[in-house]
PDB file of C-alpha atoms in Angstrom:
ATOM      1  CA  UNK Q 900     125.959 -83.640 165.929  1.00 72.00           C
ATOM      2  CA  UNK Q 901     128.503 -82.723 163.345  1.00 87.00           C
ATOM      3  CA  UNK Q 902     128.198 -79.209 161.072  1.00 94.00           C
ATOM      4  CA  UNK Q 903     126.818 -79.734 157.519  1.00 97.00           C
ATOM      5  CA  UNK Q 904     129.944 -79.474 155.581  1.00 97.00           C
ATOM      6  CA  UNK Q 905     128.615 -76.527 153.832  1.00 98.00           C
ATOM      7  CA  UNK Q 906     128.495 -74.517 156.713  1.00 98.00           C
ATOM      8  CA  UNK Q 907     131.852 -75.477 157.401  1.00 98.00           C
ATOM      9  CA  UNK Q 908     133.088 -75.048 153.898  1.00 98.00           C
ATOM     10  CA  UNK Q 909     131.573 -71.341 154.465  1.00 98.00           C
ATOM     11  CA  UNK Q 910     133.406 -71.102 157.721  1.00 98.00           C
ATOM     12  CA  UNK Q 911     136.735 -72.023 155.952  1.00 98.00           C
ATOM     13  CA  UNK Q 912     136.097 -69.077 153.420  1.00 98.00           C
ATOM     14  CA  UNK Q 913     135.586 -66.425 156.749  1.00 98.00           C
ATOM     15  CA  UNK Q 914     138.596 -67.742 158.474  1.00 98.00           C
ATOM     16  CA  UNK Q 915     141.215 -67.733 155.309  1.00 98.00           C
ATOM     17  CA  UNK Q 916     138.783 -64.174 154.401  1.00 98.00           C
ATOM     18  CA  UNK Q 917     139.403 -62.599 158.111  1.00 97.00           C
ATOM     19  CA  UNK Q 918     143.785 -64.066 157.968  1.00 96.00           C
ATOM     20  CA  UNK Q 919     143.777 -62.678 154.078  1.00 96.00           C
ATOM     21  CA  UNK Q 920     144.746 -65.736 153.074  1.00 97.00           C
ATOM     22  CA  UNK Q 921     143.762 -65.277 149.135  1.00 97.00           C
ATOM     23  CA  UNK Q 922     145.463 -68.924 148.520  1.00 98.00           C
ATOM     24  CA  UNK Q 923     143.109 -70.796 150.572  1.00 98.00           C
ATOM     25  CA  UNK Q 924     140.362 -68.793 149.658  1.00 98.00           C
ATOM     26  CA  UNK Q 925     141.064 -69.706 146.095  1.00 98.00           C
ATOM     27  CA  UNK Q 926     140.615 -72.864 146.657  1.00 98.00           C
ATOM     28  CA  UNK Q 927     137.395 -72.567 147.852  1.00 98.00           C
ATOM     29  CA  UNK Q 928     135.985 -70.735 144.769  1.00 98.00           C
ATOM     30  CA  UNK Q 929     134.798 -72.153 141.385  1.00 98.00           C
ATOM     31  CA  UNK Q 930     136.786 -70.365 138.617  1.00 98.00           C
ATOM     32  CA  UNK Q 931     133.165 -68.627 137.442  1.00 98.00           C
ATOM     33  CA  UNK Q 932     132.356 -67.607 140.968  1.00 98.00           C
ATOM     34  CA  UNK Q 933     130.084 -64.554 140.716  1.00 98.00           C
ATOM     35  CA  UNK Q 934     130.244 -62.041 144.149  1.00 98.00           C
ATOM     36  CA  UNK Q 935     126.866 -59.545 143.944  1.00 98.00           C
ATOM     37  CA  UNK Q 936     127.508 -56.393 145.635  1.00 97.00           C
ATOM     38  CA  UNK Q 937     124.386 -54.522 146.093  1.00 96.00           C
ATOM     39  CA  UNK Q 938     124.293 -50.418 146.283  1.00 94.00           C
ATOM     40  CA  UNK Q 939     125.852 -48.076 144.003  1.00 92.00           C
ATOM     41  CA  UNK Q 940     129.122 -47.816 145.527  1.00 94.00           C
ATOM     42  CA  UNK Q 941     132.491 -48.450 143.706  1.00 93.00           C
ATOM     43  CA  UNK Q 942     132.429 -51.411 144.506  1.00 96.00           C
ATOM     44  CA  UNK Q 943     129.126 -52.940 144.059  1.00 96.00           C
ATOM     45  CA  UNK Q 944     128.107 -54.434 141.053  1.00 96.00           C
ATOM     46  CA  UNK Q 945     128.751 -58.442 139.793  1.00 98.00           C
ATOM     47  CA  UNK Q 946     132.321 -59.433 140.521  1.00 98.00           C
ATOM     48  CA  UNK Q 947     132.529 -62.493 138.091  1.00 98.00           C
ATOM     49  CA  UNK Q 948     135.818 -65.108 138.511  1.00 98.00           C
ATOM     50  CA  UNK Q 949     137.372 -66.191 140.927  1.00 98.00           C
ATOM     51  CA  UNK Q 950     140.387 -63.214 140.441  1.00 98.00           C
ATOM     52  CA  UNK Q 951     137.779 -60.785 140.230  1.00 98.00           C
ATOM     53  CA  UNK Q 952     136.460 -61.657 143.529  1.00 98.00           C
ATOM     54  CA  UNK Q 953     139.766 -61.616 145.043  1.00 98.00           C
ATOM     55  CA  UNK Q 954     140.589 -58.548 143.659  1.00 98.00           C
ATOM     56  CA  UNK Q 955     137.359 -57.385 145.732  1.00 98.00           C
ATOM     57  CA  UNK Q 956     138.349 -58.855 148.942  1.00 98.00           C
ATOM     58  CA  UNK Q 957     142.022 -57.437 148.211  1.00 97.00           C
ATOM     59  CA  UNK Q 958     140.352 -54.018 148.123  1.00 96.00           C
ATOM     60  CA  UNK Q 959     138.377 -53.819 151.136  1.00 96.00           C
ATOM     61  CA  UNK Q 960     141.642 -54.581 152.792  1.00 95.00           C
ATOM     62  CA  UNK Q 961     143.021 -51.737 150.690  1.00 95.00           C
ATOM     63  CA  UNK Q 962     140.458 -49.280 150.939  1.00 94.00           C
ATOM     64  CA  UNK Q 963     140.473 -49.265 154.288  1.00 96.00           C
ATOM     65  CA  UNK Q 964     144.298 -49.689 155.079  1.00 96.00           C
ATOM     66  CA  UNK Q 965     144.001 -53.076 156.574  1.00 95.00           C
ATOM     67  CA  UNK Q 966     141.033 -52.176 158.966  1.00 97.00           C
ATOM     68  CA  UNK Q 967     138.058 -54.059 157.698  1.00 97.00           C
ATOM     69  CA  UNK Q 968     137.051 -56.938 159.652  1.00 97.00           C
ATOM     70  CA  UNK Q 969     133.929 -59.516 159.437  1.00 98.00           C
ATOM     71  CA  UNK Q 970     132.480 -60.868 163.188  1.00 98.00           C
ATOM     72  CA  UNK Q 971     130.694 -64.410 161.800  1.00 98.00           C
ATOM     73  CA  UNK Q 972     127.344 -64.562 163.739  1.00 98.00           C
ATOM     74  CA  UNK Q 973     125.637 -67.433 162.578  1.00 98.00           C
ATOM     75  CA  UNK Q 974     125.779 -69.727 159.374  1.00 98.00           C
ATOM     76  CA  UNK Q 975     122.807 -71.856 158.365  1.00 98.00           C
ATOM     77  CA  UNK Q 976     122.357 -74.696 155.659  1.00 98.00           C
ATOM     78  CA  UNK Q 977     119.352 -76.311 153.617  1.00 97.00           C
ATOM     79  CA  UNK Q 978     121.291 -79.265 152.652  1.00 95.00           C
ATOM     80  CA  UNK Q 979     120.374 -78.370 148.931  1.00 97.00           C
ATOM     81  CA  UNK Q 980     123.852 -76.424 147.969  1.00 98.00           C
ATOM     82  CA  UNK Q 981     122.904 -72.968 149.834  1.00 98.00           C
ATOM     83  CA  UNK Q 982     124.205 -71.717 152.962  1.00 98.00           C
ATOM     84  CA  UNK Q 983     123.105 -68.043 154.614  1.00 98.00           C
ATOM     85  CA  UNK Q 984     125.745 -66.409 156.543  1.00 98.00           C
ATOM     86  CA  UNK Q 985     125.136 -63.423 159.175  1.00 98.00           C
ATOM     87  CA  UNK Q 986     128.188 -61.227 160.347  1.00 98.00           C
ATOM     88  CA  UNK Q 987     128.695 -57.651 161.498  1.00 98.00           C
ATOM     89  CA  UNK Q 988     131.684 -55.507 159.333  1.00 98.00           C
ATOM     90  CA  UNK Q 989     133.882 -52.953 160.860  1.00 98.00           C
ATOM     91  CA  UNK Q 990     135.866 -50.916 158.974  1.00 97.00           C
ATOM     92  CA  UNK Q 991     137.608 -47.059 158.729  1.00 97.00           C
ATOM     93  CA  UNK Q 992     137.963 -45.433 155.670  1.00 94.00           C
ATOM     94  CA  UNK Q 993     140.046 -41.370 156.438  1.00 89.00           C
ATOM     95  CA  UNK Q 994     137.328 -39.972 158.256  1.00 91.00           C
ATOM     96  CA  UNK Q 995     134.120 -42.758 157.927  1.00 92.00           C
ATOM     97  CA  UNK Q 996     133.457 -45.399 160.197  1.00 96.00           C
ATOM     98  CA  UNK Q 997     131.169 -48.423 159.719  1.00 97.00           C
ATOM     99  CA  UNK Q 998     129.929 -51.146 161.648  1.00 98.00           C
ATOM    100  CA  UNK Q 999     127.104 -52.886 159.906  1.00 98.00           C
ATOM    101  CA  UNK Q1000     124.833 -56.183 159.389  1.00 98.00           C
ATOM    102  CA  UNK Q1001     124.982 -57.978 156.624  1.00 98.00           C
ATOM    103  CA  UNK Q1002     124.254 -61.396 155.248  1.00 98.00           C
ATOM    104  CA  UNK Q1003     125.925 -63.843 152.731  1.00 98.00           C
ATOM    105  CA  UNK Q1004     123.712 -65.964 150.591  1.00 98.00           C
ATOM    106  CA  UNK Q1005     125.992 -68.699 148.818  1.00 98.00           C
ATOM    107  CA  UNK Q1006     125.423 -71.283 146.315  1.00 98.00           C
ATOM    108  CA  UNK Q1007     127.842 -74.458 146.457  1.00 98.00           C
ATOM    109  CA  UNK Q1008     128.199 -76.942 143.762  1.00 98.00           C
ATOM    110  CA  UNK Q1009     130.656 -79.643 143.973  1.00 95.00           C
ATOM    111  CA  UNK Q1010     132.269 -78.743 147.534  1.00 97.00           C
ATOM    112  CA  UNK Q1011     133.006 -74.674 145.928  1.00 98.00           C
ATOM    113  CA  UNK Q1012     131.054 -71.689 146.284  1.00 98.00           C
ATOM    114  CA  UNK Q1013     129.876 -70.732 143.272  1.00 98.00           C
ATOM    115  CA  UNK Q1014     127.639 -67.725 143.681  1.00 98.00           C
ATOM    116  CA  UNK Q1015     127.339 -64.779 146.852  1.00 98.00           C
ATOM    117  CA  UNK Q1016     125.011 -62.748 146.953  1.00 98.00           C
ATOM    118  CA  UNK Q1017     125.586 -59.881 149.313  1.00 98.00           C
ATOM    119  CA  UNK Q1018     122.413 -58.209 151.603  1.00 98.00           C
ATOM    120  CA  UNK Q1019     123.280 -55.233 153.985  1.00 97.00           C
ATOM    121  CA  UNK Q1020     121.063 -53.758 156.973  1.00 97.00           C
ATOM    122  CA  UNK Q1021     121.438 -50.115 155.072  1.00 96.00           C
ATOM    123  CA  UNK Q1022     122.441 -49.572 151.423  1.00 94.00           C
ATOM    124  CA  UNK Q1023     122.873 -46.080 151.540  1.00 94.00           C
ATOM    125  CA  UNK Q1024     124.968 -46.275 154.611  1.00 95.00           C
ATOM    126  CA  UNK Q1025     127.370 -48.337 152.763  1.00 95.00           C
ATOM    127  CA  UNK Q1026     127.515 -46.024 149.497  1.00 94.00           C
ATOM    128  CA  UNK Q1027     128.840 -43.180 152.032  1.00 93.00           C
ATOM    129  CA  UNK Q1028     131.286 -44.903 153.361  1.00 96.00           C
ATOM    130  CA  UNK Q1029     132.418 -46.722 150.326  1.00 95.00           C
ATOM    131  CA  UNK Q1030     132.563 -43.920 148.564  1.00 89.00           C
ATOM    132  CA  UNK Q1031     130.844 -41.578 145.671  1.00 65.00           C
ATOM    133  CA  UNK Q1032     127.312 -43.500 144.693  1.00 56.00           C
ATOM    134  CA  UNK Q1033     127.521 -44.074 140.765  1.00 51.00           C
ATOM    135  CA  UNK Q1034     125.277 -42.610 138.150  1.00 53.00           C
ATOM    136  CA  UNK Q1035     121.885 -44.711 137.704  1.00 52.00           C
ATOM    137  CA  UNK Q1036     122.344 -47.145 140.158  1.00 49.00           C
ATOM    138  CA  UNK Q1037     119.215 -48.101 141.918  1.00 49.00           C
ATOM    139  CA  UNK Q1038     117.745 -44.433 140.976  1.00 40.00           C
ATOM    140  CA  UNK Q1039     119.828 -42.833 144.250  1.00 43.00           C
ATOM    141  CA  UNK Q1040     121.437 -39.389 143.351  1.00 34.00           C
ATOM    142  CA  UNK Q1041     124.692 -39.086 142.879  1.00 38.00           C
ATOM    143  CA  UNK Q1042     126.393 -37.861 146.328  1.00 36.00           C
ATOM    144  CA  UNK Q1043     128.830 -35.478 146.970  1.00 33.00           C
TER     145      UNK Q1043
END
C-alpha cells in the first residue's frame, strides 16, 4: 500500500528542511502559512508567511551554527487535510545541548501546508536553550 500523499508531502518538507533547501521548501508552503511556536523563547510565537517561516527555519540553522538536526519518527494522516509528525531535535547552542521530542501538527489545503502547530515534550527545556524566556509569556518568569 502506497503513503497518503500528505504524509509524503510532509516528508518532502523534512527532507528539503534537514538539506536546507529553503527553495523546495517554498514550494511546499501556502504564501499565508502560519508556524506556532509554543514557549516563551525568542523564537516562539506565530510565524505568519511563508518568508517568515523561512526566516525561522534559517535561524535555527543560525542559532545554532549549523548544528540543529530533526530525526523523523513517524508521520500519520486522517485523510481530511491534517497530518501529525513525531521527530527528535538535536541541536548545540555555546554551551547548551538539546535533544528533545516534539510533534508537528499540519494543516494542508490544496497539496500546501498551510498551518504547523508545534508541541514539545518540555517547554521550559526549550526556553533555556533557546534563550532568555520573554516577559508574560505563559506566566513563566523571566530567566536569567
Amino acid at each position: 500500500m502506497s503513503e497518503h500523499p500528505d504524509c509524503a508531502l510532509v516528508r518532502r518538507g523534512y527532507e528539503a528542511f534537514g538539506k536546507g533547501d529553503m527553495e523546495t521548501m517554498s514550494t511546499l508552503l501556502t504564501a499565508d502559512v502560519i508556524h506556532h511556536v509554543p514557549g516563551g523563547n525568542p523564537l516562539s510565537g506565530h510565524h505568519k508567511g511563508r518568508e517568515n517561516v523561512l526566516d525561522l527555519f534559517r535561524r535555527l540553522a543560525e542559532e545554532t551554527n549549523g548544528t540543529f538536526q530533526v530525526h523523523l519518527e513517524s508521520v500519520l494522516a486522517d485523510g481530511r487535510g491534517h497530518v501529525m509528525s513525531f521527530h527528535t531535535a538535536r541541536g548545540d547552542r555555546g554551551d547548551r545541548g538539546i535533544e528533545i521530542r516534539q510533534g508537528l501538527f499540519f494543516t494542508i489545503i490544496g497539496d500546501k501546508i498551510t498551518d504547523i502547530d508545534q508541541c514539545t515534550a518540555d517547554i521550559d527545556e526549550e526556553d533555556v536553550f533557546w534563550g532568555t524566556v520573554l516577559p508574560g509569556a505563559g506566566g513563566r518568569a523571566l530567566r536569567p
